[in-house]
Coordinates of C-alpha atoms in Angstrom, one line a residue:
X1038 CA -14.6 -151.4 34.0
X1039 CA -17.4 -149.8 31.9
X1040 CA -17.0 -147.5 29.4
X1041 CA -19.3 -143.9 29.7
X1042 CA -19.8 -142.3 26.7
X1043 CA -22.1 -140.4 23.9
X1044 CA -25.2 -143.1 24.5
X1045 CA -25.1 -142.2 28.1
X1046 CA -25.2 -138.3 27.8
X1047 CA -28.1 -138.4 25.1
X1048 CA -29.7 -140.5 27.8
X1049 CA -29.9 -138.1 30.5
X1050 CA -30.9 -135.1 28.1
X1051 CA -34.4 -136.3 28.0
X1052 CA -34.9 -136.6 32.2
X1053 CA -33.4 -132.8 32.6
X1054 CA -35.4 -131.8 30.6
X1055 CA -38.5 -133.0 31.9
X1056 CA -37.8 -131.9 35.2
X1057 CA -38.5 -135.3 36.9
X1058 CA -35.3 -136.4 38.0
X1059 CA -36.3 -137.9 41.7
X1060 CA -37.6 -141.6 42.3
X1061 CA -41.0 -140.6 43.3
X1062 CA -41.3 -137.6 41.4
X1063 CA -44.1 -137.2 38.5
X1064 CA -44.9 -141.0 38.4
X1065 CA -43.9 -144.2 38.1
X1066 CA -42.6 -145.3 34.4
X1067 CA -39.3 -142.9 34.4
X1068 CA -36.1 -144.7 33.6
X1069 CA -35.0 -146.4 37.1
X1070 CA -38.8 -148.3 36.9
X1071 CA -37.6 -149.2 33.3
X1072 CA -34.2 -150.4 34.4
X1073 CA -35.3 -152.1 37.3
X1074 CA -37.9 -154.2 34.7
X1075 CA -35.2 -155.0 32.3
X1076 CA -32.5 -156.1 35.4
X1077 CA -35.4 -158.3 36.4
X1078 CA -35.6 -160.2 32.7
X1079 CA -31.7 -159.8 32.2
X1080 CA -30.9 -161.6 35.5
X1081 CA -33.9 -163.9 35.5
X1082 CA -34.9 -162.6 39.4
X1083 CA -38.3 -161.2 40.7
X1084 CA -38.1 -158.2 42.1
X1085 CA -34.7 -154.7 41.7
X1086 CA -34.9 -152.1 43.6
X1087 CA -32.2 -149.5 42.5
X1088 CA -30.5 -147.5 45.3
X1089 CA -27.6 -144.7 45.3
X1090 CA -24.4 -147.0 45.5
X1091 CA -23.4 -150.8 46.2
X1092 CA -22.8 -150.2 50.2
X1093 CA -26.7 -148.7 50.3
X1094 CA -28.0 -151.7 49.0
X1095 CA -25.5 -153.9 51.0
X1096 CA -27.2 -152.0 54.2
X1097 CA -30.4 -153.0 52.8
X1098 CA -30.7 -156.2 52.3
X1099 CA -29.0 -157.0 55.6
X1100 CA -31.8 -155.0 57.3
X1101 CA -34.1 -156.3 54.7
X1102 CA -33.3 -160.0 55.7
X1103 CA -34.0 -158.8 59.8
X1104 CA -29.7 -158.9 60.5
X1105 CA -29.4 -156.8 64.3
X1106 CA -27.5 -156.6 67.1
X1107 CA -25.6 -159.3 69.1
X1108 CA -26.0 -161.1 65.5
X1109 CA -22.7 -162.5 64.0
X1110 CA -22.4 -162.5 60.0
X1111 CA -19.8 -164.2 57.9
X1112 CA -17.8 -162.2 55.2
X1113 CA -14.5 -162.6 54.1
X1114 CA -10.9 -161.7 54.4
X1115 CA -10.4 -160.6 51.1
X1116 CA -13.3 -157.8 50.4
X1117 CA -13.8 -154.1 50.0
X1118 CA -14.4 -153.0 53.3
X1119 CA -17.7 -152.0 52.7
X1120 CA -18.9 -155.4 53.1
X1121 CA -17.9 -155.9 57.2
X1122 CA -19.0 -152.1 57.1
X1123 CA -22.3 -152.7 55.7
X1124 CA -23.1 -155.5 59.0
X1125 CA -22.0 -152.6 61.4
X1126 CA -24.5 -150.5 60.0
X1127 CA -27.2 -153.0 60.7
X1128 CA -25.8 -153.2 63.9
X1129 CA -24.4 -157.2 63.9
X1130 CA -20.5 -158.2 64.0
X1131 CA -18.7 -159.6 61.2
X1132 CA -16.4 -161.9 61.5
X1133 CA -13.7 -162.9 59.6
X1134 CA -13.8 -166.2 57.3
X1135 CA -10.6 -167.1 54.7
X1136 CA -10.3 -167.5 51.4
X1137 CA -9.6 -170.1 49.1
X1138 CA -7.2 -169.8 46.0
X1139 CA -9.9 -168.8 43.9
X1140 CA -9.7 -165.5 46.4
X1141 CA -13.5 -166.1 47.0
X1142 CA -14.5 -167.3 50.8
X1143 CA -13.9 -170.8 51.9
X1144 CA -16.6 -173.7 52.7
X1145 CA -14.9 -175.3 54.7
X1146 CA -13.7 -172.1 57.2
X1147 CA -17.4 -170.9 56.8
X1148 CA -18.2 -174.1 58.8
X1149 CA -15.8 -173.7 61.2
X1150 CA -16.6 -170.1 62.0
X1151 CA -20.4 -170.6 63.0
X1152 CA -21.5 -169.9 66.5
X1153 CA -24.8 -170.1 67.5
X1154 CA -24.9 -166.3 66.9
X1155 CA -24.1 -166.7 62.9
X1156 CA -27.3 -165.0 61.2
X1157 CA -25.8 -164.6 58.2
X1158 CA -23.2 -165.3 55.3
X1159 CA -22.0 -163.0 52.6
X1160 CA -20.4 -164.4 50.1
X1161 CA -18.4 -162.1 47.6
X1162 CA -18.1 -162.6 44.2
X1163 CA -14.5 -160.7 44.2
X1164 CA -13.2 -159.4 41.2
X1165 CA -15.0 -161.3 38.8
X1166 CA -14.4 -164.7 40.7
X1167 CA -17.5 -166.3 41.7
X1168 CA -18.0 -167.9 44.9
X1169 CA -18.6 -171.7 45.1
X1170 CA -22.2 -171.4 45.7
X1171 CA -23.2 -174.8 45.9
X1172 CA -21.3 -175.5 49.0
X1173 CA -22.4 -172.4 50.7
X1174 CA -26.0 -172.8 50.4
X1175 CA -26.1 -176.2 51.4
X1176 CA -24.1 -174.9 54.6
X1177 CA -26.4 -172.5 55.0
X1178 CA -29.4 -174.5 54.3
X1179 CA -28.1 -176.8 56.8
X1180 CA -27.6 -174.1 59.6
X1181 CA -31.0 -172.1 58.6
X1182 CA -28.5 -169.2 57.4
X1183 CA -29.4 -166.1 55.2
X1184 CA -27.4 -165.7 52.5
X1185 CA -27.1 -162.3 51.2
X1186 CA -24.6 -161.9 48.0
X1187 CA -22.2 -159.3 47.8
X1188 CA -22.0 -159.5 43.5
X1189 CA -20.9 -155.7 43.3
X1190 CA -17.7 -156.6 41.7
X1191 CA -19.2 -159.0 39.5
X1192 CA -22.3 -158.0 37.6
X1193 CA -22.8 -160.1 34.9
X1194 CA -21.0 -163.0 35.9
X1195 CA -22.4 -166.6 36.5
X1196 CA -22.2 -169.6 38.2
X1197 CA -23.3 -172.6 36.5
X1198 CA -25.6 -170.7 34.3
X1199 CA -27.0 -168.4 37.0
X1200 CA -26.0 -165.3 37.9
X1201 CA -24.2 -164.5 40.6
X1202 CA -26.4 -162.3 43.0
X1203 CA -29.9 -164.3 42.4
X1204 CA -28.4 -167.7 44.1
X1205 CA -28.6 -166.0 47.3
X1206 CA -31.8 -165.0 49.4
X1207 CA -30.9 -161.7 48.8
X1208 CA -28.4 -159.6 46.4
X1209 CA -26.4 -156.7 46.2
X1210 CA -24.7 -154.9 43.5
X1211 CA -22.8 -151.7 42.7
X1212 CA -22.5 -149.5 39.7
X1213 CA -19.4 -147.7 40.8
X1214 CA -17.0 -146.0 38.0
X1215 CA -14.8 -149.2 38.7
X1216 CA -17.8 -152.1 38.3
X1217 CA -19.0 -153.6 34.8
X1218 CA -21.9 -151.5 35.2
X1219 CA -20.4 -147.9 35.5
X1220 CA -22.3 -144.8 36.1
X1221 CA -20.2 -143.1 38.6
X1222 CA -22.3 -144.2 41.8
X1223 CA -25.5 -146.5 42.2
X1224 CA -26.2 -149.7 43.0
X1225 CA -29.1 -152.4 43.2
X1226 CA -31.1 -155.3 45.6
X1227 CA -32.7 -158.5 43.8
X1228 CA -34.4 -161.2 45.0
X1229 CA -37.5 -163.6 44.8
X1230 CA -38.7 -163.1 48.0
X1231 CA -41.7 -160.3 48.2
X1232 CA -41.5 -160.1 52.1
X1233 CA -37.7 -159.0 52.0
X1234 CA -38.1 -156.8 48.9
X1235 CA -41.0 -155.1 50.6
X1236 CA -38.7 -154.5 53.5
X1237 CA -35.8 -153.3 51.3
X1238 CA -37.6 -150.9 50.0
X1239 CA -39.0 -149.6 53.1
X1240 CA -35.9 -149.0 54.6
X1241 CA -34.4 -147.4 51.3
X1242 CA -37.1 -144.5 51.6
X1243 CA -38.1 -142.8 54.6
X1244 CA -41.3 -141.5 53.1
X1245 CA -42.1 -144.9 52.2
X1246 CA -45.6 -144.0 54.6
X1247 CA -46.9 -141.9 52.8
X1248 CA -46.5 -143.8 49.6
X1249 CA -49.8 -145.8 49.1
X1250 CA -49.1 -147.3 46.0
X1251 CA -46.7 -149.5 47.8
X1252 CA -47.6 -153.0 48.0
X1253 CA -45.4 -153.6 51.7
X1254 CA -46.7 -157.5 51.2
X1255 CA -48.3 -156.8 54.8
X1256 CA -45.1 -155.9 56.1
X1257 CA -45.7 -152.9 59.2
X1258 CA -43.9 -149.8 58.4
X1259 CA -41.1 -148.7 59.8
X1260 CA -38.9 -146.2 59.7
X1261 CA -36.2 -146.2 56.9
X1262 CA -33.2 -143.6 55.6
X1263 CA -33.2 -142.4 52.3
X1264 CA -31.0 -144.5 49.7
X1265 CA -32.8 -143.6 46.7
X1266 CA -31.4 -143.4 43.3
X1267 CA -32.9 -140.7 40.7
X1268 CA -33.7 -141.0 37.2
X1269 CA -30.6 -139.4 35.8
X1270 CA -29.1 -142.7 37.4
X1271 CA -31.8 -144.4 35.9
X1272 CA -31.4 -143.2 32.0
X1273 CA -27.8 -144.4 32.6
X1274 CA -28.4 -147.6 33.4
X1275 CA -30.6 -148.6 30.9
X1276 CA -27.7 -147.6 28.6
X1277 CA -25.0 -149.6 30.4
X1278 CA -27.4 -152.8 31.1
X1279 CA -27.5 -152.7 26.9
X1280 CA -23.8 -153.4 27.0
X1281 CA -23.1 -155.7 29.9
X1282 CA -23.6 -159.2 28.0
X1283 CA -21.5 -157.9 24.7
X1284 CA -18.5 -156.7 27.6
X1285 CA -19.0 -159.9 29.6
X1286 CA -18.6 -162.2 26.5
X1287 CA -15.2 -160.4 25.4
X1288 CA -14.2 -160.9 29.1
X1289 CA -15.1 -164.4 28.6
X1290 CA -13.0 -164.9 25.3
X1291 CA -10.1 -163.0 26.8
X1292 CA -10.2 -165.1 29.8
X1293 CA -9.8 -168.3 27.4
X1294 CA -6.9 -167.2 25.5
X1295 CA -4.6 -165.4 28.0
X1296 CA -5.5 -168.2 30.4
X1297 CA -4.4 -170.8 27.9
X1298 CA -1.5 -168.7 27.1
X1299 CA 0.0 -168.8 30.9
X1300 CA -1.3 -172.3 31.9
X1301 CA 1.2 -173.1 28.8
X1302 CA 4.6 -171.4 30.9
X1303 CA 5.8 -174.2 33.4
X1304 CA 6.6 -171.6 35.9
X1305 CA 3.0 -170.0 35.8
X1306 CA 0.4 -171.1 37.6
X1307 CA -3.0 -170.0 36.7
X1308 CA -5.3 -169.9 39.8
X1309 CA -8.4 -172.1 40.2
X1310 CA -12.2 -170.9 39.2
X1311 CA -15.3 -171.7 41.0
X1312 CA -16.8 -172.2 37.0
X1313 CA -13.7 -172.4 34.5
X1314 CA -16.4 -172.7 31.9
X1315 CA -17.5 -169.3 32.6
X1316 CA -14.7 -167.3 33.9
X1317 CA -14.2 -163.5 33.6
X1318 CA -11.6 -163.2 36.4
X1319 CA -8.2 -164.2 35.9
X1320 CA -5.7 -164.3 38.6
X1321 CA -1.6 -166.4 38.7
X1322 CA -0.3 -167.7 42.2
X1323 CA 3.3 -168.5 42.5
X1324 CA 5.2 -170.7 45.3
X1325 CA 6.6 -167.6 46.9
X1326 CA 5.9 -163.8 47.6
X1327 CA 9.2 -162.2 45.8
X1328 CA 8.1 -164.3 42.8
X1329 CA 4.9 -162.2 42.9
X1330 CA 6.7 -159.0 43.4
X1331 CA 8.7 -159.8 40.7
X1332 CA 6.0 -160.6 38.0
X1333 CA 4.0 -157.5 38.9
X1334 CA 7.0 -155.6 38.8
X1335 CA 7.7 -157.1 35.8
X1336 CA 4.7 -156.3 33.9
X1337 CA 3.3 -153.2 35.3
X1338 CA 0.4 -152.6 32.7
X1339 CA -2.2 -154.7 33.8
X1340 CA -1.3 -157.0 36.4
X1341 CA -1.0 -156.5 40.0
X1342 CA -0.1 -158.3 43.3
X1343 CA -3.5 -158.9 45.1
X1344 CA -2.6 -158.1 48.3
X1345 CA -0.8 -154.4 47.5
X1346 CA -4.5 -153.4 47.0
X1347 CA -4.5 -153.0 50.5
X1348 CA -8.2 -151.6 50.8
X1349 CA -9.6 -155.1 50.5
X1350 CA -7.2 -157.0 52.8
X1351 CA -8.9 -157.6 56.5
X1352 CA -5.7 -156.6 58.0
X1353 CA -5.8 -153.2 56.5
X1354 CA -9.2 -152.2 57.8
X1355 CA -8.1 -150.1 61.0
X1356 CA -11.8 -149.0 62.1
X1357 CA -12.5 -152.3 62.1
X1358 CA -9.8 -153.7 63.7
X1359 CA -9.6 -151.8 66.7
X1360 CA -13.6 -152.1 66.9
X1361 CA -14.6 -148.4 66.5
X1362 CA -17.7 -147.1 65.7
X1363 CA -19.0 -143.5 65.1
X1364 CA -20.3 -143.2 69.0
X1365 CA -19.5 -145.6 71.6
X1366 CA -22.9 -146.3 73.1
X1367 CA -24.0 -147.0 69.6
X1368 CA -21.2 -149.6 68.8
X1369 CA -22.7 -153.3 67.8
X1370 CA -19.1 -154.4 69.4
X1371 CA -20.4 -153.4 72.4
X1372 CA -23.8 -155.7 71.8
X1373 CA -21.8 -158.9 70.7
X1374 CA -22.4 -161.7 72.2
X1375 CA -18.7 -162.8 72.7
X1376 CA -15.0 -161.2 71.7
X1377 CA -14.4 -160.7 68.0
X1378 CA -11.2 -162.1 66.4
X1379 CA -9.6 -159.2 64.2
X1380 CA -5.6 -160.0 65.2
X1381 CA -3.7 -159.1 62.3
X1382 CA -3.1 -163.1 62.2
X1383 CA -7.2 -163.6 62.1
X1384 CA -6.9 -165.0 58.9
X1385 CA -3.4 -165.7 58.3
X1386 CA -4.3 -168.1 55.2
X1387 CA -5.3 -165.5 53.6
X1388 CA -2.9 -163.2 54.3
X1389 CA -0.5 -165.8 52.5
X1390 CA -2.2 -166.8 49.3
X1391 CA -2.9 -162.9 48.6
X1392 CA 0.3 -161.9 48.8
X1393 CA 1.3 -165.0 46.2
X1394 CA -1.1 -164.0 43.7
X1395 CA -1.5 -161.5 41.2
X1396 CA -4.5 -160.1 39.1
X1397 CA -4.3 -160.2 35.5
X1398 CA -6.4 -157.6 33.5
X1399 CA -8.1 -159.0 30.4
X1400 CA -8.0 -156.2 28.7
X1401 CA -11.9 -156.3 27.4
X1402 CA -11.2 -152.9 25.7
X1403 CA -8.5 -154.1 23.5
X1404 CA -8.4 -156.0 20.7
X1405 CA -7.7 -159.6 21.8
X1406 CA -4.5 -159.9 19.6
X1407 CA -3.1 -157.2 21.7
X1408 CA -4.1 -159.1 24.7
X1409 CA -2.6 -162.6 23.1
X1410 CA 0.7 -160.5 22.5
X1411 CA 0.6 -159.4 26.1
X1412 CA -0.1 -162.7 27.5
X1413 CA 3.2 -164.4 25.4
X1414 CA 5.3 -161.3 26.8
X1415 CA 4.4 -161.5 30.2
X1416 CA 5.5 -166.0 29.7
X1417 CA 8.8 -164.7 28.3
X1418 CA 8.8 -162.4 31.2
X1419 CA 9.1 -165.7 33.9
X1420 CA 12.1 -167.3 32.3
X1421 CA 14.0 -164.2 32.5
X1422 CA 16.8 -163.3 35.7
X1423 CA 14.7 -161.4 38.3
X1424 CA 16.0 -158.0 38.5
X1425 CA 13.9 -156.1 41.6
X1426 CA 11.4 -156.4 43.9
X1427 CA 8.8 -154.1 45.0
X1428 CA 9.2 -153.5 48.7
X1429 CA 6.4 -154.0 50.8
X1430 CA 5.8 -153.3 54.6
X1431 CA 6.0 -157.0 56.6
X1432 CA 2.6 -157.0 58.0
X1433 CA 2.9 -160.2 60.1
X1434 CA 2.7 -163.9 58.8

């Protein structure tokens, strides 16, 4: 994650002091309009429209890109629960699509979960492991699909030279404490298209109406929520965008040498990357689940079995799961067009491969030697008598 520091604080001096610390208040060349420019330039899209966290701007593009009831999306089993959340609160279903052993969602499931309902696909760009891309737009392209990115654990990242969040129709990001753009909460929407950003930001300001300096690209108005972000949020991010690239290139040379380190122990097998050439995420899958307990519990600083994270595991997300929403009569279950899947063996693939696999921090904030060091010790680690396990509830296979 992002570091906050001394070049943030003096940054937000400046906007309490003026006294302007809304969106709309006391014109438009505060510090989110700034950082919204220089996102645009940095990421090589048209149009940014900050909001207050990753899950608002989810929300927004779904509504953004005209996703309603008795519409079906496609997200996958391996995700922060926001992202099946986010469809809810535009009122479609999501249903449930495995992943691959790159823990990103799979083509070929993504094919064989479309209905004629399927609006939408949301590919997730999990932990710094980029979706393959190519393969989902041409599915989507192929099935006149929107595709609406879910990059809010991956800013900065790329895929084939592009980054990840702009392939899409529409993108989403998030600027939580735990992201590589950290400022506590916030988030952001790109995308080329005028028509959807006009509706984005619309529905991310109910006072949008009033706002005649608006170009709504002869969109109607209608009636939006409030998912601003403020300028203290602003003078933040223009701090943190300055240091994305420098973080994402350690990540990047990190990545090389730890990866080359493991790939070198017989027993280790380093997972597979949707762009090796670019990778920032680094994960090891083994033949069996105690040999995954074993090498977490083995190295505890740093590495982690994917699927003891249990807030982004499908199986985990009880709201979900038994279909409840916040009122009954207001439920988009009750709107689908057929019975939703969400048995604990929906996606039993995936189920499998996360609980084989363990997450490797790189470190970014250490000096690579360290990391190197790490990296031999944790080779050493896999020749040695396995001593315990960490004990984990059976949660079906």
């Amino acid at each position: 994650m992002a570091r906050v520091g001394l070049r943030e604080w003096l940054a937000i001096a400046p906007v309490i002091a003026s006294g302007r610390l809304s969106r709309y208040g006391g014109g438009q060349d505060g510090p989110l309009a700034r950082f919204e420019a220089d996102f645009c330039v940095a990421f090589d899209v048209r149009n940014t429209l900050t909001v207050c966290n990753g899950t608002a701007a989810l929300i927004a593009a779904l509504v953004a890109s005209g996703i309603g009831p008795s519409d079906e999306v496609l997200v996958p089993a391996y995700t922060w629960i926001a992202t099946a959340g986010a469809v809810l609160a535009a009122g479609a279903v999501p249903v449930l699509v495995d992943i691959d052993e790159t823990l990103t969602i799979d083509p070929f499931d993504i094919e064989r979960k479309i209905t004629p309902q399927t609006r939408a696909i949301i590919p997730v760009h999990m932990a710094n492991m980029v979706c393959d891309m190519d393969s989902i737009m041409r599915i989507a392209r192929e099935h006149g699909l929107i595709v609406v990115e879910d990059a809010c654990q991956a800013v900065g990242a790329t895929y084939k030279g592009r980054r990840v969040g702009t392939i899409g129709d529409v993108g989403a990001f998030s600027f939580n404490q735990f992201k590589n753009i950290s400022i506590g909460e916030g988030g952001a929407i790109v995308t080329n298209d005028d028509h959807l950003f006009a509706r984005a930001r619309m529905y991310h300001d109910i006072g949008s109406v009033f706002r005649g300096h608006l170009d709504n690209a002869n969109e109607p108005p209608f009636c939006g929520v409030n998912l601003k972000a403020s300028q203290i949020q602003g003078a933040m991010l223009n701090v943190q965008l300055s240091k994305l690239d420098p973080m994402i290139d350690r990540m990047r040379r990190r990545y090389d040498a730890v990866a080359t380190i493991l790939s070198s122990t017989a027993d280790l097998r380093v997972g597979p990357h949707n762009d090796r050439s670019n990778a920032i995420g680094l994960h090891v899958i083994f033949d069996t689940e105690k040999e995954a307990q074993a090498f977490a519990a083995e190295n505890p600083r740093g590495v982690h079995r994917v699927h003891d994270s249990s807030r982004h595991v499908y199986s985990f997300w009880k709201p979900i799961l038994e279909q409840r929403a916040a009122h009954p009569r207001m439920s988009p279950f009750a709107w689908a067009a057929r019975p939703m899947d969400y048995s604990p063996n929906a996606c039993a693939r995936s189920l499998d491969i996360l609980r084989r696999t363990c997450r490797i921090s790189l470190g970014e904030n250490y000096p690579l030697p360290v990391m190197k060091f790490l990296a031999r010790r944790m080779g050493r680690h896999r020749n040695a008598p396995v001593r315990a396990y960490v004990t984990t509830p059976d949660y079906g296979t």
